């Protein structure tokens, strides 16, 4: 809902959904007597035979249950955005994710039972849950890429679909929403890690895609690449040269591999030149 004047249309959708799922008619609602609940909304309730209770203006304590839940939701939204390093423009996705998790969590009012279990009458599953704002490698369909393009893109997980069959992601490069189920999650990294990796040297190395030392899934991007990254190639081919290497000296590693490939190309060029000199 983008504006308050859309509340009647959203309420009609809610009424149909609730009555269809429960098999019962909506009999009574209670609001805070705001302007959006007057006029057409009030008239609709009278036509449908719905008892409409209104609290006095500026008495939020009489609607305490809803007000406390609103506060709880907004506090959790603020925390999710802070931990995920996302801007306030993602508050709607964070709110939807927060409500989804609350409906899967035990509550005291239901004697430690789960709201979704009580509502739908079946056990709930937690296998589809993931960390909000975490980095993910999303598969790119064939019709959206050429033969030489990468088969994955780095995105940020921003929520669930209306069921457990797909997820929602934000692509920071193309600035668009991606909906898919074919994904690999990296739940200990956020959008800041994507921004850091994008600043490093990429694409000009001879051994394929290299997303950096924090990522071990780069072979997904290029199925022809035997090693995960350049570090793995050097370590396997030239012994324990980098055995003391750690992820904290990433820039020193960049300098090392730059020097290594420079010397390698210089040696190869010298060898080819000497061969041509002998035969010519």
Coordinates of C-alpha atoms in Angstrom, one line a residue:
X1 CA 0.0 0.0 0.0
X2 CA 1.6 3.2 -1.2
X3 CA -1.0 5.7 0.1
X4 CA -3.6 5.7 2.9
X5 CA -6.4 6.2 0.5
X6 CA -5.8 2.6 -0.7
X7 CA -6.7 1.1 2.6
X8 CA -10.2 0.1 1.5
X9 CA -9.0 -1.9 -1.4
X10 CA -6.4 -3.6 0.7
X11 CA -9.0 -4.4 3.4
X12 CA -11.2 -6.0 0.8
X13 CA -8.4 -8.3 -0.3
X14 CA -7.7 -9.1 3.3
X15 CA -11.3 -9.9 4.0
X16 CA -11.6 -12.3 1.0
X17 CA -8.4 -14.1 2.0
X18 CA -9.3 -14.5 5.6
X19 CA -12.8 -15.7 4.9
X20 CA -11.6 -18.2 2.3
X21 CA -8.9 -19.7 4.5
X22 CA -10.9 -20.0 7.7
X23 CA -14.4 -20.6 6.2
X24 CA -15.8 -18.0 8.6
X25 CA -17.2 -14.5 8.1
X26 CA -15.5 -11.4 9.4
X27 CA -17.8 -10.0 12.1
X28 CA -15.9 -7.2 13.9
X29 CA -12.9 -4.9 13.4
X30 CA -11.3 -2.2 15.6
X31 CA -9.3 0.8 14.3
X32 CA -7.8 4.0 15.8
X33 CA -10.4 6.2 14.1
X34 CA -8.0 7.8 11.6
X35 CA -9.2 9.6 8.5
X36 CA -8.5 6.7 6.1
X37 CA -11.0 4.6 8.1
X38 CA -13.9 7.1 7.7
X39 CA -16.2 7.7 4.8
X40 CA -16.1 4.9 2.2
X41 CA -14.5 2.5 4.7
X42 CA -17.2 3.0 7.2
X43 CA -19.9 2.7 4.6
X44 CA -18.5 -0.6 3.3
X45 CA -18.5 -2.1 6.8
X46 CA -22.2 -1.2 7.2
X47 CA -23.0 -2.8 3.9
X48 CA -21.2 -6.0 4.8
X49 CA -22.7 -6.2 8.3
X50 CA -19.3 -5.8 10.0
X51 CA -19.3 -4.3 13.4
X52 CA -16.9 -1.4 13.4
X53 CA -15.3 -0.3 16.7
X54 CA -13.4 3.0 16.8
X55 CA -11.1 4.2 19.6
X56 CA -11.1 7.9 20.6
X57 CA -8.6 10.1 18.9
X58 CA -5.1 10.3 20.5
X59 CA -5.8 7.4 22.8
X60 CA -3.3 4.8 21.5
X61 CA -3.5 2.9 24.8
X62 CA -7.0 1.7 23.9
X63 CA -5.5 0.0 20.9
X64 CA -2.5 -1.3 22.8
X65 CA -2.1 -4.7 21.1
X66 CA -1.7 -3.2 17.6
X67 CA 0.5 -0.3 18.8
X68 CA 2.9 -2.6 20.6
X69 CA 3.1 -4.9 17.5
X70 CA 3.8 -1.8 15.3
X71 CA 6.6 -0.8 17.7
X72 CA 8.1 -4.3 17.7
X73 CA 8.0 -4.5 13.9
X74 CA 9.7 -1.1 13.5
X75 CA 12.4 -1.9 16.0
X76 CA 13.2 -5.1 14.2
X77 CA 13.2 -3.4 10.9
X78 CA 15.7 -0.8 12.1
X79 CA 17.9 -3.6 13.4
X80 CA 17.7 -5.7 10.1
X81 CA 18.6 -2.7 8.0
X82 CA 21.5 -1.8 10.3
X83 CA 23.0 -5.3 10.3
X84 CA 22.5 -5.7 6.6
X85 CA 24.1 -2.3 5.9
X86 CA 21.1 -1.4 3.7
X87 CA 19.5 2.0 3.2
X88 CA 16.1 3.0 4.5
X89 CA 14.6 2.4 1.0
X90 CA 14.5 -1.3 1.9
X91 CA 12.3 -0.9 4.9
X92 CA 9.3 -2.5 3.2
X93 CA 11.2 -5.7 2.4
X94 CA 12.6 -5.8 5.9
X95 CA 9.1 -5.3 7.4
X96 CA 7.7 -8.2 5.3
X97 CA 10.6 -10.4 6.3
X98 CA 10.2 -9.5 10.0
X99 CA 6.4 -10.3 9.9
X100 CA 7.2 -13.6 8.1
X101 CA 9.6 -14.6 10.9
X102 CA 7.2 -13.6 13.7
X103 CA 4.5 -15.8 12.2
X104 CA 6.9 -18.7 12.4
X105 CA 8.0 -18.0 16.0
X106 CA 6.3 -19.3 19.2
X107 CA 4.3 -16.7 21.1
X108 CA 3.1 -16.6 24.7
X109 CA -0.5 -15.8 23.8
X110 CA -0.8 -19.1 22.0
X111 CA 0.8 -21.1 24.9
X112 CA 4.2 -21.1 23.0
X113 CA 2.6 -22.3 19.8
X114 CA 3.4 -21.0 16.4
X115 CA 0.9 -18.6 14.7
X116 CA 1.2 -20.1 11.2
X117 CA 0.7 -23.6 12.7
X118 CA -2.5 -22.6 14.4
X119 CA -3.8 -20.6 11.4
X120 CA -3.2 -23.3 8.7
X121 CA -3.5 -26.3 10.9
X122 CA -0.2 -27.9 9.8
X123 CA 3.4 -28.0 11.0
X124 CA 5.7 -25.2 9.8
X125 CA 9.1 -25.6 8.1
X126 CA 12.2 -23.5 8.8
X127 CA 14.4 -24.9 6.1
X128 CA 13.8 -21.9 3.8
X129 CA 14.9 -19.3 6.3
X130 CA 18.1 -17.3 5.6
X131 CA 19.9 -14.2 7.0
X132 CA 18.3 -10.9 5.7
X133 CA 20.7 -8.8 3.7
X134 CA 23.3 -11.6 3.2
X135 CA 25.2 -12.0 0.0
X136 CA 24.0 -14.7 -2.5
X137 CA 25.1 -16.1 -5.8
X138 CA 22.0 -16.1 -8.1
X139 CA 21.9 -18.2 -11.2
X140 CA 21.4 -16.2 -14.5
X141 CA 19.0 -18.0 -16.9
X142 CA 20.3 -18.7 -20.4
X143 CA 17.9 -16.2 -22.0
X144 CA 19.4 -13.4 -20.0
X145 CA 23.1 -13.9 -20.8
X146 CA 25.3 -14.7 -23.7
X147 CA 27.6 -17.7 -24.0
X148 CA 30.6 -15.8 -22.6
X149 CA 28.8 -14.1 -19.7
X150 CA 29.0 -15.3 -16.1
X151 CA 26.4 -17.8 -15.1
X152 CA 25.8 -16.2 -11.7
X153 CA 25.5 -12.7 -10.3
X154 CA 26.1 -11.4 -6.8
X155 CA 23.0 -10.2 -5.2
X156 CA 21.6 -9.3 -1.7
X157 CA 18.8 -11.4 -0.1
X158 CA 15.9 -9.0 0.8
X159 CA 13.1 -11.4 1.6
X160 CA 10.8 -14.2 0.7
X161 CA 8.0 -14.8 -1.8
X162 CA 4.4 -15.4 -0.8
X163 CA 5.4 -19.1 -0.4
X164 CA 8.5 -21.1 0.2
X165 CA 9.3 -21.7 -3.5
X166 CA 11.3 -18.6 -4.3
X167 CA 13.3 -15.7 -2.8
X168 CA 13.7 -12.0 -3.5
X169 CA 17.1 -10.4 -4.2
X170 CA 18.5 -7.0 -5.0
X171 CA 21.1 -6.7 -7.7
X172 CA 23.4 -3.8 -6.7
X173 CA 25.0 -3.7 -10.1
X174 CA 21.9 -3.5 -12.3
X175 CA 19.8 -1.9 -9.5
X176 CA 16.9 -4.2 -9.9
X177 CA 14.8 -6.9 -8.1
X178 CA 15.5 -10.5 -8.9
X179 CA 13.1 -13.3 -8.0
X180 CA 14.5 -16.9 -8.2
X181 CA 15.0 -20.2 -6.3
X182 CA 18.3 -21.1 -7.9
X183 CA 20.8 -19.5 -5.5
X184 CA 23.7 -20.2 -3.2
X185 CA 23.8 -18.1 0.1
X186 CA 26.8 -16.6 1.7
X187 CA 25.2 -15.6 5.0
X188 CA 28.3 -14.2 6.7
X189 CA 28.7 -11.4 4.1
X190 CA 26.7 -8.3 3.2
X191 CA 26.5 -5.7 0.5
X192 CA 29.6 -4.1 1.8
X193 CA 31.6 -7.2 0.9
X194 CA 30.3 -7.0 -2.7
X195 CA 31.4 -3.4 -2.9
X196 CA 34.9 -4.3 -1.6
X197 CA 35.3 -7.1 -4.1
X198 CA 34.2 -5.0 -7.0
X199 CA 37.1 -2.6 -6.4
X200 CA 39.7 -5.4 -6.7
X201 CA 41.3 -6.5 -10.0
X202 CA 39.0 -8.8 -11.8
X203 CA 38.7 -10.4 -15.2
X204 CA 42.2 -9.9 -16.6
X205 CA 43.7 -13.0 -15.0
X206 CA 44.3 -16.0 -17.2
X207 CA 42.8 -18.5 -14.8
X208 CA 39.2 -17.4 -14.8
X209 CA 36.9 -15.6 -12.3
X210 CA 38.4 -14.6 -9.0
X211 CA 36.1 -13.1 -6.4
X212 CA 38.7 -12.9 -3.7
X213 CA 39.9 -14.9 -0.6
X214 CA 36.5 -14.8 1.2
X215 CA 34.6 -16.6 -1.5
X216 CA 35.1 -20.3 -2.4
X217 CA 32.4 -20.6 -5.0
X218 CA 34.0 -18.8 -8.0
X219 CA 34.1 -22.0 -10.0
X220 CA 30.3 -21.7 -10.3
X221 CA 30.8 -18.6 -12.5
X222 CA 33.0 -20.4 -15.0
X223 CA 32.6 -24.2 -15.3
X224 CA 35.8 -24.4 -17.3
X225 CA 37.9 -23.0 -14.4
X226 CA 39.7 -25.8 -12.6
X227 CA 40.7 -23.8 -9.6
X228 CA 38.5 -21.6 -7.4
X229 CA 40.9 -18.6 -7.7
X230 CA 44.4 -17.6 -8.5
X231 CA 45.7 -18.3 -5.0
X232 CA 44.5 -21.9 -5.3
X233 CA 46.3 -22.3 -8.6
X234 CA 49.6 -21.0 -7.3
X235 CA 49.4 -23.0 -4.1
X236 CA 48.7 -26.2 -5.9
X237 CA 51.1 -25.8 -8.8
X238 CA 54.1 -24.2 -6.9
X239 CA 53.9 -25.8 -3.5
X240 CA 53.5 -24.0 -0.2
X241 CA 54.5 -20.5 -1.5
X242 CA 51.5 -18.9 0.1
X243 CA 51.1 -21.3 3.1
X244 CA 51.4 -18.3 5.5
X245 CA 48.9 -16.3 3.6
X246 CA 45.8 -15.0 5.4
X247 CA 42.8 -13.0 4.3
X248 CA 44.0 -10.0 6.2
X249 CA 46.8 -9.2 3.7
X250 CA 44.7 -9.1 0.6
X251 CA 46.5 -6.1 -0.9
X252 CA 49.9 -7.7 -0.4
X253 CA 48.5 -10.7 -2.2
X254 CA 47.4 -8.5 -5.1
X255 CA 50.9 -7.1 -5.4
X256 CA 52.4 -10.6 -5.3
X257 CA 50.2 -12.1 -8.0
X258 CA 50.8 -9.0 -10.2
X259 CA 54.5 -9.5 -9.9
X260 CA 54.2 -13.2 -10.5
X261 CA 52.2 -12.9 -13.7
X262 CA 54.4 -10.1 -14.9
X263 CA 57.5 -12.3 -14.5
X264 CA 55.7 -15.2 -16.0
X265 CA 54.7 -13.3 -19.1
X266 CA 58.2 -11.8 -19.4
X267 CA 59.8 -15.3 -19.2
X268 CA 57.4 -16.7 -21.8
X269 CA 58.1 -13.8 -24.1
X270 CA 61.8 -14.3 -23.8
X271 CA 61.6 -18.0 -24.4
X272 CA 59.5 -17.5 -27.6
X273 CA 61.9 -14.8 -28.8
X274 CA 64.9 -17.1 -28.3
X275 CA 63.1 -20.0 -30.2
X276 CA 62.4 -17.7 -33.1
X277 CA 66.0 -16.4 -33.1
X278 CA 67.3 -20.0 -33.4
X279 CA 65.1 -21.1 -36.2
X280 CA 65.2 -17.9 -38.2

